[in-house]
Coordinates of C-alpha atoms and ligand atoms in Angstrom, one line a residue:
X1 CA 77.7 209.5 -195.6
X2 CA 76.5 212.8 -196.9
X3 CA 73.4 214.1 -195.1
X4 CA 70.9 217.0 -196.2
X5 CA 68.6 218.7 -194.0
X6 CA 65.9 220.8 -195.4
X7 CA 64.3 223.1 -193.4
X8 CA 66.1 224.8 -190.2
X9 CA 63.6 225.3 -187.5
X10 CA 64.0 223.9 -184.2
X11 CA 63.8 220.1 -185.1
X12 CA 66.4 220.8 -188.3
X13 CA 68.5 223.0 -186.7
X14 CA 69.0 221.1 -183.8
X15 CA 69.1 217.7 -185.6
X16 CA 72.0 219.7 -188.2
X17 CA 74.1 221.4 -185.6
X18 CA 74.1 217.7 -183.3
X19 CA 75.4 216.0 -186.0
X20 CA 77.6 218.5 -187.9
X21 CA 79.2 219.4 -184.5
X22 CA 80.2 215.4 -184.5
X23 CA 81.7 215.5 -188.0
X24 CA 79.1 214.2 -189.7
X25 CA 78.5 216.5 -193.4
X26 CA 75.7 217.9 -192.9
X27 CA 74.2 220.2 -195.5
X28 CA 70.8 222.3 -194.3
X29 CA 68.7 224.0 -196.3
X30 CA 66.5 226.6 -195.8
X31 CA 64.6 229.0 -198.2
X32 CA 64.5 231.9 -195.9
X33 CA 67.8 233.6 -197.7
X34 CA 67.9 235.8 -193.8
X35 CA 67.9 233.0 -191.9
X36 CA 70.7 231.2 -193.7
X37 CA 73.1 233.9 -193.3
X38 CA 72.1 234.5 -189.5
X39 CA 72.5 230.8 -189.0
X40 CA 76.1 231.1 -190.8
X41 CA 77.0 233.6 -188.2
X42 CA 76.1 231.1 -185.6
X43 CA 73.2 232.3 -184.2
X44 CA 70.4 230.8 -184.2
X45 CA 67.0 232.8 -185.2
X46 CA 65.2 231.7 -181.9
X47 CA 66.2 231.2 -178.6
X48 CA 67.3 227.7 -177.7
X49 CA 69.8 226.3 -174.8
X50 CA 73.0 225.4 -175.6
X51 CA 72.5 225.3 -179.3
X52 CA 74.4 228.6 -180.5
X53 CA 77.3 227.3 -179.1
X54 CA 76.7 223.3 -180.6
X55 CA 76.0 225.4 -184.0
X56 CA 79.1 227.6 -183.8
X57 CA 81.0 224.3 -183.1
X58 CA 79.5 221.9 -186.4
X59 CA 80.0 225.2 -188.4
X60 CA 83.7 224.6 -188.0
X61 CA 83.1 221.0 -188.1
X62 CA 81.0 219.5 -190.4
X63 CA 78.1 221.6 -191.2
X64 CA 76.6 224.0 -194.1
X65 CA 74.2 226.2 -194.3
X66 CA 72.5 227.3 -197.7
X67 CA 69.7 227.8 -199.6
X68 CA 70.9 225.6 -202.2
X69 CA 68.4 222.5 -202.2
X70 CA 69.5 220.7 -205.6
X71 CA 73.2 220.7 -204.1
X72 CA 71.5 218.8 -201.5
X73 CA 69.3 216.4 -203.1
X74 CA 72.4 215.7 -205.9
X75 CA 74.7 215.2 -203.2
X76 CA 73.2 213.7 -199.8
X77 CA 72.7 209.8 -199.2
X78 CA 69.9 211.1 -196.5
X79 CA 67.7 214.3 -196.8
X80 CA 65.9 214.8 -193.9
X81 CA 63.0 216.9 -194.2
X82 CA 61.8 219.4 -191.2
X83 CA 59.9 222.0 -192.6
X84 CA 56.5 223.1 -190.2
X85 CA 52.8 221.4 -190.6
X86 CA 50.9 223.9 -189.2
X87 CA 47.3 223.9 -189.3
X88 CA 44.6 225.7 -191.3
X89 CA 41.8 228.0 -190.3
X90 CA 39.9 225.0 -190.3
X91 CA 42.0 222.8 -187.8
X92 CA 43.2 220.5 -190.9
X93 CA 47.2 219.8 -191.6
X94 CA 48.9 222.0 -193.8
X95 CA 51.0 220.5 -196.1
X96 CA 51.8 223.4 -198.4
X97 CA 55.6 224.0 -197.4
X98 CA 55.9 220.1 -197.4
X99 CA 54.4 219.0 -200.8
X100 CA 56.5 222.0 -202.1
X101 CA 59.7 220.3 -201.2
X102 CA 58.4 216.8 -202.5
X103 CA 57.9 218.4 -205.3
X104 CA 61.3 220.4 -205.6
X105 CA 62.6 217.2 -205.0
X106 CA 61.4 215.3 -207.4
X107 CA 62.5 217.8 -210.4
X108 CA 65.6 217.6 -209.2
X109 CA 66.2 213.9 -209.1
X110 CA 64.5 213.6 -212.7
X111 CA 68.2 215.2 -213.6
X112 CA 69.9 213.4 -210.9
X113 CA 71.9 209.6 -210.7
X114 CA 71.5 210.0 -207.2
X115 CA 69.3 207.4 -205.1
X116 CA 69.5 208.9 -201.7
X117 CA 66.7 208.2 -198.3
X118 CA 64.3 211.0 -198.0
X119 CA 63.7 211.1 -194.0
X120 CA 60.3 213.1 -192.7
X121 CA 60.7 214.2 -189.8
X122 CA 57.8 216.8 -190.2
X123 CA 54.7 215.9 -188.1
X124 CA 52.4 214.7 -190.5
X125 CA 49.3 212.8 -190.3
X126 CA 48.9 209.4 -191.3
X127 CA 49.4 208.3 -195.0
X128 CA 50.9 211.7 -195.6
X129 CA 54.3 209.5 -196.3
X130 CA 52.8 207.9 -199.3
X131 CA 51.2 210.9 -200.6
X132 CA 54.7 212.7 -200.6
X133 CA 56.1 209.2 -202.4
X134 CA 53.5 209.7 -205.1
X135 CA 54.5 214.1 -205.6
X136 CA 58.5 212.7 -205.6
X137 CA 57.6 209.6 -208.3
X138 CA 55.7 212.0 -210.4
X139 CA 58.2 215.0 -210.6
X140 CA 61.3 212.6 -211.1
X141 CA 59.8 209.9 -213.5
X142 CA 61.4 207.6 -210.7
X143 CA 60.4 204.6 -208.5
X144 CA 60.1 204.3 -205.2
X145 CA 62.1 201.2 -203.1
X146 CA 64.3 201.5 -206.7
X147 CA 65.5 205.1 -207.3
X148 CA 64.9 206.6 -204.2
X149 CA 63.9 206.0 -200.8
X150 CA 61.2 207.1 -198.3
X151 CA 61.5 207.0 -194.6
X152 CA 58.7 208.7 -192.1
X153 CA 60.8 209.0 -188.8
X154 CA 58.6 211.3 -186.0
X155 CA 60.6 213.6 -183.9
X156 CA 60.2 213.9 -180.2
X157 CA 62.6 216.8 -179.0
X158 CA 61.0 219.6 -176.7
X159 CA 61.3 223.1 -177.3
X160 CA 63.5 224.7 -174.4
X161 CA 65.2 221.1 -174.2
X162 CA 65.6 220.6 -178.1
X163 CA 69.8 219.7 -177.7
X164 CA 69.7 217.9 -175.3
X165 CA 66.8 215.9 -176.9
X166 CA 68.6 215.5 -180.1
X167 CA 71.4 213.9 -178.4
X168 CA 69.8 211.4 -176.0
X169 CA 65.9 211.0 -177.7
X170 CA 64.5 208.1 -175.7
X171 CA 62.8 206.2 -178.7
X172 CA 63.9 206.6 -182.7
X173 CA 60.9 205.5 -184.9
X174 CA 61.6 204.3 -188.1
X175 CA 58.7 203.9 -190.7
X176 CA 59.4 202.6 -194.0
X177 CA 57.7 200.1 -197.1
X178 CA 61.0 198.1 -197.5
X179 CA 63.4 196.8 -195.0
X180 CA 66.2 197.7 -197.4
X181 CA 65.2 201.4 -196.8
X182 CA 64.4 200.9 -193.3
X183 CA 67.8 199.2 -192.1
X184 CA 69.6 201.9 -194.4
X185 CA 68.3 204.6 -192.2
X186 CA 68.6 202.5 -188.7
X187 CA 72.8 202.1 -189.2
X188 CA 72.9 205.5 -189.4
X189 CA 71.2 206.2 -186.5
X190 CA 72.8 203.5 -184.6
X191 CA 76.3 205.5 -185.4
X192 CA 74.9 208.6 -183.9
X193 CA 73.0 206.8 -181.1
X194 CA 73.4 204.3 -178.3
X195 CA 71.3 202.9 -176.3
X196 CA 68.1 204.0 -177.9
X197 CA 64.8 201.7 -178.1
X198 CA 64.2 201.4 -182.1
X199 CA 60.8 200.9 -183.3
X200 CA 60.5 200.2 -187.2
X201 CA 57.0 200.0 -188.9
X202 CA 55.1 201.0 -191.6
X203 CA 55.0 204.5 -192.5
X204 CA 51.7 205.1 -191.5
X205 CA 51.8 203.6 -188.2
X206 CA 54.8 205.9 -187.8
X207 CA 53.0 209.1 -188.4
X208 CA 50.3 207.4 -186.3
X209 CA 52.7 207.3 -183.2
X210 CA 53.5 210.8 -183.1
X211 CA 50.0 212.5 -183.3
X212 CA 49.4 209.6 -180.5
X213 CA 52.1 210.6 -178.1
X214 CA 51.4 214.2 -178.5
X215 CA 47.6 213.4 -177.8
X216 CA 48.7 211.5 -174.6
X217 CA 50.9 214.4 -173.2
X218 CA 48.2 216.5 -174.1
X219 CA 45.5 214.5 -172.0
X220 CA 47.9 213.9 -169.1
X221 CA 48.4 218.1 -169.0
X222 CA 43.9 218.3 -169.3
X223 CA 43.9 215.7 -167.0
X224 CA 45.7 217.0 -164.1
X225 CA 44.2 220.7 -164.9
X226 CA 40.7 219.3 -164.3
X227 CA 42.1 217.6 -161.1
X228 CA 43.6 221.1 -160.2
X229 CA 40.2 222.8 -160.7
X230 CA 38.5 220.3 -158.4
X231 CA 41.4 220.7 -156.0
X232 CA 40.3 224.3 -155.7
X233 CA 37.4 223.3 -154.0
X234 CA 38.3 221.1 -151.5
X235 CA 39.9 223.4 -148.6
X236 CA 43.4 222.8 -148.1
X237 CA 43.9 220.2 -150.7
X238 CA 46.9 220.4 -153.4
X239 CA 47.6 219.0 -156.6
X240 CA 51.4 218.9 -156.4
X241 CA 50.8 216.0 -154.1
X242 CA 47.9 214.5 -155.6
X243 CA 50.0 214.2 -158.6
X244 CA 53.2 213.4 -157.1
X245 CA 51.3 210.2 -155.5
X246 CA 49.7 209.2 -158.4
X247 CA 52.7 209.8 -160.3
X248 CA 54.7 206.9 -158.5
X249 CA 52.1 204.5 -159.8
X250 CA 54.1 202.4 -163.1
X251 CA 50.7 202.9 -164.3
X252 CA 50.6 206.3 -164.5
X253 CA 54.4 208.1 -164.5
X254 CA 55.1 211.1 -163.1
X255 CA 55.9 213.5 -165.8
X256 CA 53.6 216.0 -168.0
X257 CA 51.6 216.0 -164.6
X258 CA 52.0 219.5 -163.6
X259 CA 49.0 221.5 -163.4
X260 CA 48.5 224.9 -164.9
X261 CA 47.2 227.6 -167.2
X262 CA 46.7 225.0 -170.1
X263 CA 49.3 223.7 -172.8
X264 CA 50.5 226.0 -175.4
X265 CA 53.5 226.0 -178.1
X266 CA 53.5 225.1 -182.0
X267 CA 52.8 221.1 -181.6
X268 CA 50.4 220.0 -178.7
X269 CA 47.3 222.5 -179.9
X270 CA 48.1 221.7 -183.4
X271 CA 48.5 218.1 -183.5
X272 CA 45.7 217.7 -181.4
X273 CA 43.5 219.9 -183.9
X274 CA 44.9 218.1 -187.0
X275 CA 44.1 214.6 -185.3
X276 CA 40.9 215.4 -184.3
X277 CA 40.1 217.2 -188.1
X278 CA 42.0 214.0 -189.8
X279 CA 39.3 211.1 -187.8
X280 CA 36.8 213.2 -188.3
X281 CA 37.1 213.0 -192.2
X282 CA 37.2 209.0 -191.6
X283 CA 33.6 209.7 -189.6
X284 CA 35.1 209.1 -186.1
X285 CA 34.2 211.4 -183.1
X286 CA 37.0 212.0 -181.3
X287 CA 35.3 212.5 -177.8
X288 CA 38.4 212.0 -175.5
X289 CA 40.3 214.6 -178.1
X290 CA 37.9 217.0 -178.1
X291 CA 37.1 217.1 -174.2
X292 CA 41.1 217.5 -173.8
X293 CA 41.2 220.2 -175.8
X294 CA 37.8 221.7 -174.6
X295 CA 39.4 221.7 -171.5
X296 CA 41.9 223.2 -172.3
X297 CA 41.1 226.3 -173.9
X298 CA 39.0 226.7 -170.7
X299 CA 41.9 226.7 -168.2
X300 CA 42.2 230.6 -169.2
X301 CA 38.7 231.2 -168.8
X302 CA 39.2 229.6 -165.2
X303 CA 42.0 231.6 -164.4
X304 CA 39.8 234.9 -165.5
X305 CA 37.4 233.9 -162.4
X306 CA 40.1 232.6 -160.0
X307 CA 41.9 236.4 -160.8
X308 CA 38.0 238.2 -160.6
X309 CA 37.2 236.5 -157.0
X310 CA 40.8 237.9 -155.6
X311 CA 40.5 241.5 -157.7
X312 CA 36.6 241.8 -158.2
X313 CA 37.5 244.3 -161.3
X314 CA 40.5 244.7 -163.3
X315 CA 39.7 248.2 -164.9
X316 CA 42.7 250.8 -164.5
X317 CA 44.6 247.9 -162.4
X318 CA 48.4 247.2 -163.2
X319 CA 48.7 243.9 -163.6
X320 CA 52.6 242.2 -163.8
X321 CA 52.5 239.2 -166.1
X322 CA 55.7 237.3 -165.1
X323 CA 56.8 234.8 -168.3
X324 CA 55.4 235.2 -171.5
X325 CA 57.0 232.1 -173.5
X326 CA 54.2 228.9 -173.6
X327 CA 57.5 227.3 -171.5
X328 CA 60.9 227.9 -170.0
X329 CA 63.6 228.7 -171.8
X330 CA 62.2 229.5 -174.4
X331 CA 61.1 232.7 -176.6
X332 CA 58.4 230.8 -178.5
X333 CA 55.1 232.5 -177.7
X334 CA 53.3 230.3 -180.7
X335 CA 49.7 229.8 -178.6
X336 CA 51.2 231.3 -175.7
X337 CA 48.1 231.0 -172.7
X338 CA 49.9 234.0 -170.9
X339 CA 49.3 236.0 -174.6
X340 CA 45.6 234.6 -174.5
X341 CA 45.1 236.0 -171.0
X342 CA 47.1 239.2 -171.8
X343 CA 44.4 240.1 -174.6
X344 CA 41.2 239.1 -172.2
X345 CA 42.6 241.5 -169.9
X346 CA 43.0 244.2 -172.1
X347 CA 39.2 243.3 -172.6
X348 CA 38.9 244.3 -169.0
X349 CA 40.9 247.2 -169.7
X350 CA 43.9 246.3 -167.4
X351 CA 47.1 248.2 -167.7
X352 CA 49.2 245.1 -168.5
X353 CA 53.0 245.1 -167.6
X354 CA 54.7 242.1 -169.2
X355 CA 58.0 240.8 -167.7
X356 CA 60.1 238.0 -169.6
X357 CA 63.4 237.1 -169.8
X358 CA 62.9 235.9 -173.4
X359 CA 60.3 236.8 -175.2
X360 CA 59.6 240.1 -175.4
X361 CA 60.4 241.0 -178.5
X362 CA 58.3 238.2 -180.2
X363 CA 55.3 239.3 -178.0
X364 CA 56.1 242.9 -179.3
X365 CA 55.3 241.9 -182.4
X366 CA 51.8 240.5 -181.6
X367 CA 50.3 243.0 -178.7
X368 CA 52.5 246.2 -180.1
X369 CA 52.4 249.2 -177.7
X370 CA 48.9 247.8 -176.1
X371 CA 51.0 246.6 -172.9
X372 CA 54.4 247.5 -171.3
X373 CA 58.0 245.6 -171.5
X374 CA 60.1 245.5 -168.7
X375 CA 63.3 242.5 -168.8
X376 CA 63.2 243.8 -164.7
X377 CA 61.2 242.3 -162.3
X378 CA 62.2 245.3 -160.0
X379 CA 60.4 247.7 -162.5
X380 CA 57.7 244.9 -163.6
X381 CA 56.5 244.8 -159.7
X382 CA 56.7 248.1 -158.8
X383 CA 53.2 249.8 -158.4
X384 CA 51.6 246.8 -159.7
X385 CA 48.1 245.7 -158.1
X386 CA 48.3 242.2 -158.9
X387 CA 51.3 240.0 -160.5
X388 CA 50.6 236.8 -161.9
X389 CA 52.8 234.0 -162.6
X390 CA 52.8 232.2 -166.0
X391 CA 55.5 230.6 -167.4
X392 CA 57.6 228.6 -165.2
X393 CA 61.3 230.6 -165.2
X394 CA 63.6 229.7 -162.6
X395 CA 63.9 233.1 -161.6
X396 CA 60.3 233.4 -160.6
X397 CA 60.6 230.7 -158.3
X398 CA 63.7 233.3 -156.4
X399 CA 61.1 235.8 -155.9
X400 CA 61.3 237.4 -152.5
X401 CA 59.6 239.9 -149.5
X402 CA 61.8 242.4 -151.1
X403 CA 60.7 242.1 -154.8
X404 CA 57.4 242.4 -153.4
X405 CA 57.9 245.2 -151.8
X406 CA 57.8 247.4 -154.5
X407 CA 53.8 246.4 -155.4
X408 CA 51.7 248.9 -154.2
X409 CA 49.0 245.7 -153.5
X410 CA 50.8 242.7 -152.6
X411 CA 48.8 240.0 -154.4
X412 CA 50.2 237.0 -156.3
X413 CA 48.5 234.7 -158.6
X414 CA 50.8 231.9 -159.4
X415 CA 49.6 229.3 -162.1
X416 CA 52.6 226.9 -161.4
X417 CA 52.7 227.2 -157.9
X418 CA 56.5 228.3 -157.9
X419 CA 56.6 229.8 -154.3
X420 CA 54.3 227.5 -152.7
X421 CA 57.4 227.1 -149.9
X422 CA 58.3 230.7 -149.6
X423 CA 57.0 232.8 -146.5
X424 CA 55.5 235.9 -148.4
X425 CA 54.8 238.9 -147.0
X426 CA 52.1 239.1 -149.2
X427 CA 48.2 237.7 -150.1
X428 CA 49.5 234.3 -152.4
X429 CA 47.0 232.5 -154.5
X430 CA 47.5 229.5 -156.4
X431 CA 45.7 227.5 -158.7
X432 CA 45.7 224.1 -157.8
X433 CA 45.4 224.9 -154.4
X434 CA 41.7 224.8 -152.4
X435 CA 41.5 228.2 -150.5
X436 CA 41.1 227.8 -146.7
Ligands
UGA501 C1 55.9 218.7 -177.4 C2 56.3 217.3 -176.9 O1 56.5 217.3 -175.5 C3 57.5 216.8 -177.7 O2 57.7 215.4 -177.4 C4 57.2 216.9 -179.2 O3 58.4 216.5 -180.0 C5 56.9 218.3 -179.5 O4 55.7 218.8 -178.8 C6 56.6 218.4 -181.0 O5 55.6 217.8 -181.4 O6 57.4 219.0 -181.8 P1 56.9 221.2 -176.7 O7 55.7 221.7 -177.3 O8 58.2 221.7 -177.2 O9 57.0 219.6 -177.0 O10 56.9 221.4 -175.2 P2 56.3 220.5 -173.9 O11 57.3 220.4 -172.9 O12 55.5 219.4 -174.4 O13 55.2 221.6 -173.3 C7 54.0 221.9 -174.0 C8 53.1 222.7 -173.1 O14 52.6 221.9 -172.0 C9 53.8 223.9 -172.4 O15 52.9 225.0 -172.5 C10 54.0 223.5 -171.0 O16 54.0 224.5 -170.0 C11 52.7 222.6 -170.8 N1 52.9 221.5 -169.8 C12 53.8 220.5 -169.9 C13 52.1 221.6 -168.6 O17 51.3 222.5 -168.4 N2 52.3 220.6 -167.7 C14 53.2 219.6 -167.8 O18 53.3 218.8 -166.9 C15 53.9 219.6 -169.0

């Protein structure tokens, strides 16, 4: 079985290298000419775990990289398409790249005898599917169900976790109009997977469940921030343990129930803005949506006022930010809340030094020379008034009396609550914590 994979961000990339590096002939496509030779060197162009080495390995094995799409849609039985869906100015989906490819797609097959599965794996909003169907049936003079297939199949992997993901994911969705289609698409997974819950509806209920799960993770993380918040006022409470006992409740679960500056990245923000935009055009009002993500965009503003009661004024003060990616291991600052709060403090005219084991450069290229860059926490510490921590790196959580010693005040501000345990020599705030 030939498989094509257009588009080489983190979900193709991931998805191309897994299966490549298992034999499986893969060909992934990207337009970016740059990208396709860096990825042919075996490095990937962002920073992911493990996956230069699981690329290196299907380049030997059964993976190519190229920009050549009509090699791919003459020769593959699958093409999965991952290219982005970010959102407009307005909050609404955009499907630019997408329709692009369905398009492309279509012309070629109008000079094709091939009948392969087109898989979406891109996070589209419901009925999306069909409108792609339509763009493919009208460019190739071809039928759906008949001359070609279409498949919506949502894509859970995490950023930071995106290999491991690919190779265990604990549900495949499979969205289809024929069963044909659908069980076509399901053997093959069932070759690359085992073990794996299978749910197989209707495309549209298939682009349904992702925006749905996204939403969910995305309340859980508002819902245990507004917790937090209220936990600041109580003396002595904390919401480590609050969440840790509610988190044993089947009810409930545990996970995505860590409080602290707010979710960022390139899916939860936008899927939640694209789902709220999408049932507003059917004349819903998304209430629980929009108080999730009202709250938030709020959790910086929060943080401002924690950081203003502990400093009273930030003008002229250096200020460490320790992590700048929206998670660990990761170099994606894509709605970043430690970028957010970097620009408010400029606003306050802080001297900003920004420590990161990853993402520095990729900051660089948003804040410029505004701030300073330090890869050392020895040299991101020193003389600093204040240094807060933002992302949750391991090697924040090994910060010691030592490191601290270089401060010139000793103040921490931790938004994850990373060295809750540690006996510091030094005035330790967290959020989520009320102040005795
Ligand atoms: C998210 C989903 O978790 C994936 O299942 C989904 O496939 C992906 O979006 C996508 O749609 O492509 P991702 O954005 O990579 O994955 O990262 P998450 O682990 O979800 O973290 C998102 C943000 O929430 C981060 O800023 C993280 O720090 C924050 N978060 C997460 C919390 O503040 N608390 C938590 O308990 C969990």
């Amino acid at each position: 079985m030939k498989i094509g994979i257009i588009g080489t961000g983190f979900v193709g990339l991931s998805f191309a290298a897994a299966l490549g590096s298992k034999g499986y002939q893969v060909l992934a496509i990207d337009s970016d000419l740059d990208k396709v030779k860096k990825i042919n060197t075996g490095n990937p162009p962002f920073y992911e775990p493990k996956l230069s080495t699981l690329l290196k390995e299907a380049l030997k094995k059964g993976l190519e990289v190229s920009s050549d799409i009509e090699q791919a849609v003459k020769t593959s039985d699958l093409i999965f398409i991952t290219v982005g869906t970010p959102t407009t100015s307005e909050g609404k989906i955009n499907l630019k790249s997408l329709k692009g490819v369905a398009a492309e797609i279509g012309q070629i097959l109008a000079h094709s005898k091939n009948k392969p599965v087109i898989v979406i794996k891109s996070t589209v909003v419901p009925e999306t599917n069909r409108a792609i169907k339509e763009i493919i049936e009208k460019e190739s003079k071809k039928k759906s169900g008949k001359d070609f297939g279409i498949i919506s199949n949502p894509e859970f992997l995490r950023e930071g976790r995106a290999v491991d993901d690919t190779f265990n994911p604990h549900i495949v969705v499979i969205g289809g109009e024929d069963s044909k289609t659908i069980n076509k698409v399901k053997k093959f997974y069932e070759g690359f997977y085992k073990n794996v819950p299978y749910i197989t509806t209707n495309t549209q209920t298939a682009e349904m469940i992702k925006y749905a799960n996204n939403s969910f993770l995305a309340t859980k993380i508002s819902f245990i921030n507004q917790i937090a918040n209220i936990c600041q006022s109580i003396p002595g409470t904390n919401v480590d343990d609050v969440a840790k006992a509610i988190g044993i409740d089947p009810r409930i679960g545990k996970q995505f129930l860590k409080a602290g500056p707010g979710y960022g990245g390139s899916c939860l923000p936008k899927d939640l803005r694209a789902l709220i935009s999408f049932s507003e055009n059917f004349g819903q009002d998304p209430t629980l949506l929009k108080a999730v993500q009202k709250t938030n965009t709020q959790q910086v503003e929060n943080l401002i006022s924690f950081m203003t009661k502990i400093l009273t004024r930030f003008e002229g003060k250096k200020i460490s930010i320790l992590g700048l990616s929206f998670k660990e291991d990761s170099d994606d600052i894509r709605e970043s809340v430690s970028i957010n709060l970097i620009k408010k403090l400029l606003k306050h005219k802080a001297k900003i030094v920004a420590h990161d084991p990853m993402a520095i450069e990729n900051t660089r290229k948003i804040i410029g020379d505004k701030i300073s860059y330090t890869k050392s926490i020895d040299e991101a510490l020193k003389d600093s008034e204040c240094a807060v921590i933002m992302t949750p790196w391991k090697l924040y959580s090994k910060l010691n009396n030592k490191d601290l010693k270089l401060m010139k005040n000793k103040i921490i501000v931790d938004t994850r609550r990373l060295l809750i345990k540690k006996k510091l020599d030094a005035k330790y705030y967290a959020t989520g914590l009320g102040l005795k």
